[in-house]
Amino acid sequence: MNEKESAKAKLLIDVIAGISAAAGLLFGYDTGIISAALLQITPQFHLDIGGQQIVTSAIIAGALVGCLGAAPLSDRGGRRRTVMVAAAIFIVGTVVASLAVGAWMLTAARFVLGLAVGAASQIVPLYISELAPAHRRGRLVGMFQLAVVCGLLVSFVAGYLLRDESWRLMFGLGIIPATILLLGMAFLPNSPRWLAMRGDFDGARTVLRQVRGSHRVADHELQSIVDAHDRQAPWSELARPWVRPALVAAIGVALLCQLGGINAVLYYAPTIFSGAGFGQGSALLTSVAVGVAIIVATLFGNWAVEAIGRRALLLRFLPGASLCLLVLAELFHSQASGGPPHPWLMVAALLGYAVLNVGSLSVTIWIIGAEVFPLSVRGKGMGLVAAAHWGADLLISLTTLSMVQRFGAGGTFLLFGLVNALAFLFVLRFVPETRGLSLEDIEARLHAGTFLRTASGRPLGRAR
């Protein structure tokens, strides 16, 4: 293989993943900025707890609709065009949100932003996975989650720096990455697997030769795609017995990622910690610390998914995430019962949970979802994964403050800790290792009924 060509192909893949992942930056920024903006919006628009949860959750409701709508759109019009549509919606939603004159208008704008966020969460990991080589797929798809947490950190920093300025500016800053995404995607290639599914094998070959750096490797990969004989299939294909193990694994991880409470922390940490006696500035700085921690965790997770594997990473980190939440629950319960406050222990437990949860579940959700489904229903399967993610997120964002009010912060974090323990058991039983396998290899395992087996041939969950 020509080294110069190989280096050029590697650079092209990195550029494709980097520009596409800008959608993740918007995803993180637009979902995270509400945590700081809410402290200003609440008194200005006279919001009660229900109103706060509705404004916060509007983007999640939009995302639930957007991810399902993007699935058929990405199959018909292509992955690249769907991302461009999402970028245009990001721009419209951002402008309307920054000009909102009331809670109703802000809620509507955040719903529109959610349409774009949901579409991006469905299509960007899929687009990257269908272009990336197998040995780098996990790391490259993981760039989407890295961009998400970078967007969250930017939103937390912007919220802190603009705490004495208008919340309108907080929302308006999102137009910058949205414009970069829209313009950048116009120059990127289509997914070769989408082109092949549409019967454009010459187009698929051209793209593969660009991103592989070797005609021989590209032609071999195209032949593997052709041999799979995949054509666009209806939604009912996902219910077929041979596809079901992939559906269970991907949707289970998506649900547990959100039900484990990570977005409750990202959305409401300043509000919860303010209620626990922290000053507004200190509560916002707590979110900044969480933002830094989850970037470190995501960088580690992106390395670990290729170095030790998706399944192994989850099994090593989830017990610690559960333990940190149980410690946090006990600290809040002790303080509520009249015991001395331990603010720094609370922050340490919160950061420990954020690192261990984000570094495992949040990193792998998009990777697993984008790689386990057969090509014929990959877009629709990823749409269901995103829908499960956003549906669970909507439930959490609509109920977190109500749970804190009813059960206390201690009871709420106890519940999240138990869900993280359940996630460990789920992964142990239902999630296989896909590190190093091509998308066609994974599909072949589904057909052969060996999807839920270890490399040694033993069923998952048994001791080796």
GROMACS .gro file of C-alpha atoms in nm:
model
  464
    1MET     CA    1   0.000   0.000   0.000
    2ASN     CA    2   0.128   0.346  -0.090
    3GLU     CA    3   0.218   0.525   0.237
    4LYS     CA    4   0.140   0.869   0.097
    5GLU     CA    5  -0.201   0.753  -0.021
    6SER     CA    6  -0.263   0.582   0.312
    7ALA     CA    7  -0.179   0.897   0.507
    8LYS     CA    8  -0.404   1.101   0.277
    9ALA     CA    9  -0.693   0.859   0.327
   10LYS     CA   10  -0.643   0.864   0.704
   11LEU     CA   11  -0.650   1.243   0.704
   12LEU     CA   12  -0.967   1.248   0.493
   13ILE     CA   13  -1.144   1.013   0.735
   14ASP     CA   14  -1.036   1.232   1.028
   15VAL     CA   15  -1.171   1.542   0.853
   16ILE     CA   16  -1.500   1.367   0.774
   17ALA     CA   17  -1.539   1.252   1.134
   18GLY     CA   18  -1.436   1.592   1.270
   19ILE     CA   19  -1.678   1.797   1.059
   20SER     CA   20  -1.963   1.551   1.114
   21ALA     CA   21  -1.900   1.552   1.486
   22ALA     CA   22  -1.967   1.928   1.492
   23ALA     CA   23  -2.329   1.815   1.513
   24GLY     CA   24  -2.234   1.659   1.846
   25LEU     CA   25  -2.097   1.995   1.963
   26LEU     CA   26  -2.436   2.151   1.890
   27PHE     CA   27  -2.607   1.854   2.055
   28GLY     CA   28  -2.407   1.911   2.373
   29TYR     CA   29  -2.426   2.291   2.372
   30ASP     CA   30  -2.800   2.321   2.308
   31THR     CA   31  -2.892   2.056   2.565
   32GLY     CA   32  -2.645   2.182   2.827
   33ILE     CA   33  -2.690   2.560   2.812
   34ILE     CA   34  -3.031   2.536   2.975
   35SER     CA   35  -2.869   2.447   3.310
   36ALA     CA   36  -2.728   2.800   3.341
   37ALA     CA   37  -2.996   2.985   3.144
   38LEU     CA   38  -3.267   2.839   3.366
   39LEU     CA   39  -3.138   3.042   3.662
   40GLN     CA   40  -3.222   3.361   3.467
   41ILE     CA   41  -3.526   3.241   3.272
   42THR     CA   42  -3.713   3.115   3.581
   43PRO     CA   43  -3.763   3.455   3.747
   44GLN     CA   44  -3.803   3.644   3.416
   45PHE     CA   45  -4.083   3.419   3.288
   46HIS     CA   46  -4.216   3.332   3.639
   47LEU     CA   47  -4.168   2.957   3.596
   48ASP     CA   48  -4.265   2.706   3.863
   49ILE     CA   49  -4.104   2.358   3.881
   50GLY     CA   50  -4.338   2.227   3.613
   51GLY     CA   51  -4.255   2.519   3.384
   52GLN     CA   52  -3.881   2.467   3.435
   53GLN     CA   53  -3.913   2.102   3.342
   54ILE     CA   54  -4.122   2.178   3.033
   55VAL     CA   55  -3.877   2.438   2.900
   56THR     CA   56  -3.587   2.201   2.970
   57SER     CA   57  -3.763   1.901   2.819
   58ALA     CA   58  -3.889   2.065   2.500
   59ILE     CA   59  -3.559   1.997   2.324
   60ILE     CA   60  -3.582   1.633   2.429
   61ALA     CA   61  -3.937   1.599   2.294
   62GLY     CA   62  -3.819   1.749   1.966
   63ALA     CA   63  -3.523   1.512   1.958
   64LEU     CA   64  -3.756   1.214   1.999
   65VAL     CA   65  -3.952   1.325   1.691
   66GLY     CA   66  -3.639   1.425   1.499
   67CYS     CA   67  -3.453   1.097   1.534
   68LEU     CA   68  -3.749   0.894   1.407
   69GLY     CA   69  -3.808   1.132   1.118
   70ALA     CA   70  -3.441   1.125   1.022
   71ALA     CA   71  -3.434   0.746   0.981
   72PRO     CA   72  -3.642   0.723   0.659
   73LEU     CA   73  -3.499   1.054   0.538
   74SER     CA   74  -3.143   0.925   0.569
   75ASP     CA   75  -3.236   0.606   0.381
   76ARG     CA   76  -3.398   0.798   0.096
   77GLY     CA   77  -3.191   1.114   0.065
   78GLY     CA   78  -2.861   0.996   0.209
   79ARG     CA   79  -2.671   1.038   0.533
   80ARG     CA   80  -2.484   1.354   0.428
   81ARG     CA   81  -2.793   1.545   0.313
   82THR     CA   82  -2.977   1.458   0.632
   83VAL     CA   83  -2.696   1.609   0.841
   84MET     CA   84  -2.716   1.926   0.628
   85VAL     CA   85  -3.092   1.948   0.690
   86ALA     CA   86  -3.026   1.911   1.063
   87ALA     CA   87  -2.768   2.193   1.050
   88ALA     CA   88  -3.020   2.426   0.882
   89ILE     CA   89  -3.277   2.344   1.152
   90PHE     CA   90  -3.014   2.416   1.419
   91ILE     CA   91  -2.970   2.767   1.274
   92VAL     CA   92  -3.344   2.841   1.266
   93GLY     CA   93  -3.403   2.710   1.618
   94THR     CA   94  -3.109   2.905   1.759
   95VAL     CA   95  -3.229   3.236   1.614
   96VAL     CA   96  -3.585   3.188   1.744
   97ALA     CA   97  -3.465   3.080   2.091
   98SER     CA   98  -3.243   3.387   2.130
   99LEU     CA   99  -3.536   3.617   2.034
  100ALA     CA  100  -3.802   3.445   2.249
  101VAL     CA  101  -4.043   3.687   2.420
  102GLY     CA  102  -4.208   3.433   2.646
  103ALA     CA  103  -4.186   3.084   2.784
  104TRP     CA  104  -4.414   2.950   2.508
  105MET     CA  105  -4.188   3.085   2.231
  106LEU     CA  106  -3.874   2.957   2.401
  107THR     CA  107  -4.035   2.616   2.447
  108ALA     CA  108  -4.129   2.604   2.078
  109ALA     CA  109  -3.779   2.710   1.973
  110ARG     CA  110  -3.619   2.443   2.189
  111PHE     CA  111  -3.855   2.186   2.035
  112VAL     CA  112  -3.728   2.290   1.690
  113LEU     CA  113  -3.369   2.263   1.816
  114GLY     CA  114  -3.458   1.917   1.940
  115LEU     CA  115  -3.561   1.811   1.589
  116ALA     CA  116  -3.205   1.886   1.478
  117VAL     CA  117  -3.046   1.728   1.784
  118GLY     CA  118  -3.247   1.409   1.735
  119ALA     CA  119  -3.165   1.390   1.366
  120ALA     CA  120  -2.795   1.441   1.439
  121SER     CA  121  -2.791   1.172   1.706
  122GLN     CA  122  -2.945   0.925   1.462
  123ILE     CA  123  -2.743   0.998   1.152
  124VAL     CA  124  -2.394   1.124   1.245
  125PRO     CA  125  -2.270   0.808   1.424
  126LEU     CA  126  -2.420   0.603   1.140
  127TYR     CA  127  -2.253   0.816   0.871
  128ILE     CA  128  -1.913   0.795   1.040
  129SER     CA  129  -1.939   0.419   1.104
  130GLU     CA  130  -2.018   0.350   0.738
  131LEU     CA  131  -1.708   0.540   0.624
  132ALA     CA  132  -1.458   0.438   0.894
  133PRO     CA  133  -1.225   0.135   0.866
  134ALA     CA  134  -1.305  -0.141   1.115
  135HIS     CA  135  -0.990  -0.097   1.326
  136ARG     CA  136  -1.065   0.274   1.385
  137ARG     CA  137  -1.445   0.271   1.381
  138GLY     CA  138  -1.496   0.282   1.757
  139ARG     CA  139  -1.259   0.573   1.804
  140LEU     CA  140  -1.395   0.771   1.510
  141VAL     CA  141  -1.761   0.721   1.601
  142GLY     CA  142  -1.657   0.810   1.955
  143MET     CA  143  -1.559   1.153   1.824
  144PHE     CA  144  -1.932   1.228   1.812
  145GLN     CA  145  -1.966   1.170   2.187
  146LEU     CA  146  -1.644   1.364   2.246
  147ALA     CA  147  -1.796   1.656   2.056
  148VAL     CA  148  -2.113   1.622   2.264
  149VAL     CA  149  -1.925   1.654   2.593
  150CYS     CA  150  -1.710   1.936   2.452
  151GLY     CA  151  -2.035   2.113   2.367
  152LEU     CA  152  -2.157   2.053   2.720
  153LEU     CA  153  -1.838   2.198   2.867
  154VAL     CA  154  -1.858   2.501   2.638
  155SER     CA  155  -2.219   2.553   2.751
  156PHE     CA  156  -2.121   2.529   3.119
  157VAL     CA  157  -1.831   2.773   3.075
  158ALA     CA  158  -2.047   3.011   2.872
  159GLY     CA  159  -2.318   2.988   3.136
  160TYR     CA  160  -2.073   3.075   3.411
  161LEU     CA  161  -1.905   3.361   3.220
  162LEU     CA  162  -2.239   3.504   3.105
  163ARG     CA  163  -2.418   3.455   3.439
  164ASP     CA  164  -2.455   3.833   3.474
  165GLU     CA  165  -2.540   3.881   3.104
  166SER     CA  166  -2.850   3.792   2.903
  167TRP     CA  167  -2.950   3.429   2.859
  168ARG     CA  168  -3.028   3.526   2.496
  169LEU     CA  169  -2.658   3.549   2.421
  170MET     CA  170  -2.610   3.203   2.575
  171PHE     CA  171  -2.850   3.055   2.320
  172GLY     CA  172  -2.732   3.271   2.029
  173LEU     CA  173  -2.374   3.144   2.039
  174GLY     CA  174  -2.495   2.811   1.901
  175ILE     CA  175  -2.529   2.959   1.554
  176ILE     CA  176  -2.149   2.948   1.503
  177PRO     CA  177  -2.096   2.567   1.501
  178ALA     CA  178  -2.429   2.521   1.317
  179THR     CA  179  -2.304   2.733   1.027
  180ILE     CA  180  -1.970   2.547   1.022
  181LEU     CA  181  -2.154   2.214   1.008
  182LEU     CA  182  -2.382   2.322   0.723
  183LEU     CA  183  -2.098   2.454   0.509
  184GLY     CA  184  -1.855   2.173   0.593
  185MET     CA  185  -2.093   1.888   0.508
  186ALA     CA  186  -2.143   2.027   0.157
  187PHE     CA  187  -1.790   1.912   0.068
  188LEU     CA  188  -1.796   1.564   0.222
  189PRO     CA  189  -1.871   1.236   0.036
  190ASN     CA  190  -2.179   1.018   0.068
  191SER     CA  191  -2.169   0.695   0.267
  192PRO     CA  192  -2.038   0.415   0.041
  193ARG     CA  193  -2.272   0.165   0.207
  194TRP     CA  194  -2.574   0.389   0.143
  195LEU     CA  195  -2.464   0.426  -0.220
  196ALA     CA  196  -2.428   0.049  -0.253
  197MET     CA  197  -2.770  -0.007  -0.098
  198ARG     CA  198  -2.910   0.228  -0.365
  199GLY     CA  199  -2.735   0.028  -0.638
  200ASP     CA  200  -2.467   0.290  -0.712
  201PHE     CA  201  -2.169   0.055  -0.688
  202ASP     CA  202  -1.943   0.277  -0.896
  203GLY     CA  203  -2.007   0.566  -0.660
  204ALA     CA  204  -1.947   0.343  -0.359
  205ARG     CA  205  -1.617   0.224  -0.510
  206THR     CA  206  -1.504   0.581  -0.572
  207VAL     CA  207  -1.569   0.685  -0.211
  208LEU     CA  208  -1.406   0.372  -0.068
  209ARG     CA  209  -1.094   0.428  -0.275
  210GLN     CA  210  -1.075   0.782  -0.136
  211VAL     CA  211  -1.106   0.680   0.229
  212ARG     CA  212  -0.905   0.356   0.223
  213GLY     CA  213  -0.593   0.469   0.031
  214SER     CA  214  -0.571   0.140  -0.159
  215HIS     CA  215  -0.776   0.023  -0.457
  216ARG     CA  216  -0.730  -0.339  -0.352
  217VAL     CA  217  -0.860  -0.280   0.002
  218ALA     CA  218  -1.147  -0.067  -0.127
  219ASP     CA  219  -1.253  -0.322  -0.388
  220HIS     CA  220  -1.237  -0.606  -0.133
  221GLU     CA  221  -1.455  -0.409   0.109
  222LEU     CA  222  -1.705  -0.324  -0.164
  223GLN     CA  223  -1.726  -0.692  -0.257
  224SER     CA  224  -1.805  -0.774   0.108
  225ILE     CA  225  -2.086  -0.516   0.101
  226VAL     CA  226  -2.222  -0.657  -0.227
  227ASP     CA  227  -2.201  -1.014  -0.096
  228ALA     CA  228  -2.424  -0.919   0.197
  229HIS     CA  229  -2.703  -0.855  -0.060
  230ASP     CA  230  -2.852  -0.580   0.153
  231ARG     CA  231  -3.142  -0.377   0.026
  232GLN     CA  232  -3.351  -0.127   0.213
  233ALA     CA  233  -3.596  -0.322   0.431
  234PRO     CA  234  -3.918  -0.215   0.609
  235TRP     CA  235  -3.944  -0.146   0.983
  236SER     CA  236  -4.087  -0.494   1.037
  237GLU     CA  237  -3.744  -0.641   0.955
  238LEU     CA  238  -3.623  -0.523   1.296
  239ALA     CA  239  -3.864  -0.766   1.461
  240ARG     CA  240  -3.719  -1.067   1.278
  241PRO     CA  241  -3.565  -1.321   1.522
  242TRP     CA  242  -3.217  -1.298   1.366
  243VAL     CA  243  -3.209  -0.917   1.412
  244ARG     CA  244  -3.358  -0.917   1.761
  245PRO     CA  245  -3.032  -0.968   1.958
  246ALA     CA  246  -2.891  -0.651   1.798
  247LEU     CA  247  -3.211  -0.462   1.877
  248VAL     CA  248  -3.207  -0.571   2.242
  249ALA     CA  249  -2.840  -0.486   2.291
  250ALA     CA  250  -2.851  -0.145   2.123
  251ILE     CA  251  -3.181  -0.023   2.267
  252GLY     CA  252  -3.104  -0.160   2.612
  253VAL     CA  253  -2.778   0.035   2.629
  254ALA     CA  254  -2.956   0.348   2.500
  255LEU     CA  255  -3.230   0.327   2.764
  256LEU     CA  256  -2.997   0.252   3.053
  257CYS     CA  257  -2.761   0.532   2.949
  258GLN     CA  258  -3.035   0.786   3.023
  259LEU     CA  259  -3.223   0.608   3.302
  260GLY     CA  260  -2.889   0.595   3.487
  261GLY     CA  261  -2.927   0.968   3.552
  262ILE     CA  262  -2.639   1.131   3.365
  263ASN     CA  263  -2.852   1.398   3.199
  264ALA     CA  264  -3.034   1.467   3.524
  265VAL     CA  265  -2.694   1.572   3.657
  266LEU     CA  266  -2.605   1.771   3.344
  267TYR     CA  267  -2.939   1.955   3.330
  268TYR     CA  268  -3.015   2.011   3.696
  269ALA     CA  269  -2.689   1.998   3.894
  270PRO     CA  270  -2.682   2.378   3.952
  271THR     CA  271  -3.046   2.374   4.066
  272ILE     CA  272  -2.996   2.070   4.293
  273PHE     CA  273  -2.676   2.201   4.448
  274SER     CA  274  -2.825   2.549   4.495
  275GLY     CA  275  -3.102   2.382   4.692
  276ALA     CA  276  -2.838   2.203   4.901
  277GLY     CA  277  -2.685   2.531   5.017
  278PHE     CA  278  -2.433   2.608   4.741
  279GLY     CA  279  -2.419   2.966   4.614
  280GLN     CA  280  -2.520   3.027   4.253
  281GLY     CA  281  -2.160   3.081   4.140
  282SER     CA  282  -2.041   2.767   4.321
  283ALA     CA  283  -2.328   2.563   4.177
  284LEU     CA  284  -2.240   2.675   3.824
  285LEU     CA  285  -1.871   2.600   3.883
  286THR     CA  286  -1.974   2.249   3.987
  287SER     CA  287  -2.119   2.205   3.637
  288VAL     CA  288  -1.796   2.336   3.483
  289ALA     CA  289  -1.601   2.078   3.685
  290VAL     CA  290  -1.839   1.808   3.563
  291GLY     CA  291  -1.785   1.928   3.206
  292VAL     CA  292  -1.406   1.898   3.237
  293ALA     CA  293  -1.438   1.556   3.399
  294ILE     CA  294  -1.660   1.413   3.126
  295ILE     CA  295  -1.424   1.531   2.853
  296VAL     CA  296  -1.138   1.347   3.023
  297ALA     CA  297  -1.363   1.043   3.062
  298THR     CA  298  -1.466   1.054   2.697
  299LEU     CA  299  -1.107   1.083   2.575
  300PHE     CA  300  -1.019   0.778   2.783
  301GLY     CA  301  -1.331   0.593   2.666
  302ASN     CA  302  -1.253   0.662   2.301
  303TRP     CA  303  -0.912   0.503   2.353
  304ALA     CA  304  -1.047   0.216   2.559
  305VAL     CA  305  -1.318   0.102   2.315
  306GLU     CA  306  -1.040  -0.002   2.077
  307ALA     CA  307  -0.777  -0.098   2.334
  308ILE     CA  308  -0.992  -0.314   2.564
  309GLY     CA  309  -1.330  -0.332   2.388
  310ARG     CA  310  -1.682  -0.193   2.423
  311ARG     CA  311  -1.819  -0.467   2.650
  312ALA     CA  312  -1.510  -0.483   2.872
  313LEU     CA  313  -1.515  -0.106   2.926
  314LEU     CA  314  -1.878  -0.114   3.037
  315LEU     CA  315  -1.826  -0.404   3.275
  316ARG     CA  316  -1.526  -0.236   3.439
  317PHE     CA  317  -1.676   0.111   3.485
  318LEU     CA  318  -2.045   0.060   3.568
  319PRO     CA  319  -1.996  -0.086   3.920
  320GLY     CA  320  -1.793   0.221   4.018
  321ALA     CA  321  -2.055   0.456   3.875
  322SER     CA  322  -2.322   0.285   4.084
  323LEU     CA  323  -2.106   0.304   4.399
  324CYS     CA  324  -2.042   0.678   4.353
  325LEU     CA  325  -2.416   0.746   4.326
  326LEU     CA  326  -2.487   0.544   4.639
  327VAL     CA  327  -2.225   0.748   4.827
  328LEU     CA  328  -2.378   1.072   4.691
  329ALA     CA  329  -2.724   0.955   4.799
  330GLU     CA  330  -2.602   0.886   5.152
  331LEU     CA  331  -2.435   1.228   5.177
  332PHE     CA  332  -2.752   1.409   5.070
  333HIS     CA  333  -2.963   1.194   5.302
  334SER     CA  334  -2.730   1.263   5.595
  335GLN     CA  335  -2.742   1.638   5.535
  336ALA     CA  336  -3.121   1.636   5.503
  337SER     CA  337  -3.142   1.451   5.836
  338GLY     CA  338  -2.951   1.725   6.016
  339GLY     CA  339  -2.600   1.591   5.977
  340PRO     CA  340  -2.305   1.813   5.886
  341PRO     CA  341  -2.274   1.907   5.519
  342HIS     CA  342  -1.992   1.757   5.316
  343PRO     CA  343  -1.994   1.972   5.001
  344TRP     CA  344  -1.657   1.863   4.866
  345LEU     CA  345  -1.732   1.495   4.921
  346MET     CA  346  -2.058   1.550   4.732
  347VAL     CA  347  -1.872   1.710   4.444
  348ALA     CA  348  -1.610   1.431   4.446
  349ALA     CA  349  -1.879   1.161   4.435
  350LEU     CA  350  -2.062   1.347   4.158
  351LEU     CA  351  -1.743   1.379   3.953
  352GLY     CA  352  -1.659   1.012   4.008
  353TYR     CA  353  -2.001   0.911   3.883
  354ALA     CA  354  -1.978   1.144   3.580
  355VAL     CA  355  -1.636   1.006   3.481
  356LEU     CA  356  -1.733   0.640   3.518
  357ASN     CA  357  -2.075   0.669   3.354
  358VAL     CA  358  -1.981   0.897   3.065
  359GLY     CA  359  -1.654   0.708   3.008
  360SER     CA  360  -1.850   0.388   2.950
  361LEU     CA  361  -2.223   0.409   2.872
  362SER     CA  362  -2.222   0.752   2.708
  363VAL     CA  363  -1.919   0.663   2.493
  364THR     CA  364  -2.048   0.326   2.375
  365ILE     CA  365  -2.417   0.403   2.315
  366TRP     CA  366  -2.360   0.557   1.972
  367ILE     CA  367  -2.085   0.311   1.876
  368ILE     CA  368  -2.289   0.001   1.957
  369GLY     CA  369  -2.603   0.143   1.797
  370ALA     CA  370  -2.422   0.233   1.475
  371GLU     CA  371  -2.251  -0.101   1.426
  372VAL     CA  372  -2.475  -0.390   1.536
  373PHE     CA  373  -2.763  -0.358   1.287
  374PRO     CA  374  -2.756  -0.507   0.934
  375LEU     CA  375  -2.724  -0.252   0.654
  376SER     CA  376  -3.080  -0.307   0.530
  377VAL     CA  377  -3.225  -0.160   0.852
  378ARG     CA  378  -2.924   0.024   0.995
  379GLY     CA  379  -3.081   0.366   0.951
  380LYS     CA  380  -3.409   0.256   1.107
  381GLY     CA  381  -3.234   0.064   1.385
  382MET     CA  382  -3.023   0.366   1.472
  383GLY     CA  383  -3.341   0.573   1.466
  384LEU     CA  384  -3.492   0.344   1.732
  385VAL     CA  385  -3.171   0.365   1.938
  386ALA     CA  386  -3.186   0.744   1.928
  387ALA     CA  387  -3.560   0.734   2.006
  388ALA     CA  388  -3.497   0.512   2.310
  389HIS     CA  389  -3.222   0.749   2.422
  390TRP     CA  390  -3.439   1.058   2.385
  391GLY     CA  391  -3.753   0.893   2.520
  392ALA     CA  392  -3.573   0.795   2.840
  393ASP     CA  393  -3.408   1.138   2.851
  394LEU     CA  394  -3.750   1.303   2.821
  395LEU     CA  395  -3.878   1.095   3.112
  396ILE     CA  396  -3.579   1.190   3.326
  397SER     CA  397  -3.586   1.561   3.240
  398LEU     CA  398  -3.960   1.583   3.310
  399THR     CA  399  -3.939   1.409   3.647
  400THR     CA  400  -3.601   1.484   3.808
  401LEU     CA  401  -3.694   1.803   3.995
  402SER     CA  402  -4.027   1.646   4.095
  403MET     CA  403  -3.842   1.339   4.231
  404VAL     CA  404  -3.601   1.561   4.424
  405GLN     CA  405  -3.899   1.751   4.568
  406ARG     CA  406  -4.079   1.430   4.666
  407PHE     CA  407  -3.798   1.192   4.765
  408GLY     CA  408  -3.511   1.432   4.827
  409ALA     CA  409  -3.184   1.442   4.641
  410GLY     CA  410  -3.068   1.138   4.839
  411GLY     CA  411  -3.358   0.921   4.728
  412THR     CA  412  -3.325   1.035   4.369
  413PHE     CA  413  -2.954   0.951   4.348
  414LEU     CA  414  -3.018   0.617   4.521
  415LEU     CA  415  -3.259   0.526   4.241
  416PHE     CA  416  -3.005   0.625   3.975
  417GLY     CA  417  -2.741   0.417   4.152
  418LEU     CA  418  -2.959   0.108   4.136
  419VAL     CA  419  -3.021   0.163   3.764
  420ASN     CA  420  -2.645   0.173   3.702
  421ALA     CA  421  -2.613  -0.160   3.884
  422LEU     CA  422  -2.889  -0.299   3.660
  423ALA     CA  423  -2.698  -0.171   3.355
  424PHE     CA  424  -2.398  -0.382   3.457
  425LEU     CA  425  -2.614  -0.696   3.467
  426PHE     CA  426  -2.772  -0.611   3.132
  427VAL     CA  427  -2.434  -0.571   2.960
  428LEU     CA  428  -2.311  -0.895   3.115
  429ARG     CA  429  -2.603  -1.083   2.961
  430PHE     CA  430  -2.696  -0.909   2.636
  431VAL     CA  431  -2.409  -0.701   2.494
  432PRO     CA  432  -2.140  -0.878   2.285
  433GLU     CA  433  -1.791  -0.756   2.201
  434THR     CA  434  -1.769  -0.598   1.853
  435ARG     CA  435  -1.419  -0.452   1.867
  436GLY     CA  436  -1.221  -0.510   1.546
  437LEU     CA  437  -1.509  -0.666   1.352
  438SER     CA  438  -1.622  -0.517   1.022
  439LEU     CA  439  -1.988  -0.421   0.989
  440GLU     CA  440  -2.032  -0.714   0.752
  441ASP     CA  441  -1.872  -0.953   1.005
  442ILE     CA  442  -2.119  -0.839   1.272
  443GLU     CA  443  -2.408  -0.889   1.031
  444ALA     CA  444  -2.281  -1.238   0.946
  445ARG     CA  445  -2.281  -1.326   1.318
  446LEU     CA  446  -2.642  -1.215   1.343
  447HIS     CA  447  -2.734  -1.440   1.050
  448ALA     CA  448  -2.538  -1.731   1.198
  449GLY     CA  449  -2.690  -1.691   1.546
  450THR     CA  450  -2.348  -1.635   1.707
  451PHE     CA  451  -2.398  -1.265   1.792
  452LEU     CA  452  -2.425  -1.335   2.166
  453ARG     CA  453  -2.112  -1.546   2.197
  454THR     CA  454  -1.762  -1.464   2.310
  455ALA     CA  455  -1.455  -1.505   2.094
  456SER     CA  456  -1.404  -1.848   2.250
  457GLY     CA  457  -1.752  -1.956   2.143
  458ARG     CA  458  -1.906  -1.955   2.492
  459PRO     CA  459  -2.240  -1.777   2.549
  460LEU     CA  460  -2.216  -1.436   2.719
  461GLY     CA  461  -2.236  -1.429   3.095
  462ARG     CA  462  -2.051  -1.756   3.155
  463ALA     CA  463  -1.714  -1.770   3.321
  464ARG     CA  464  -1.428  -1.840   3.088
   0.00000   0.00000   0.00000
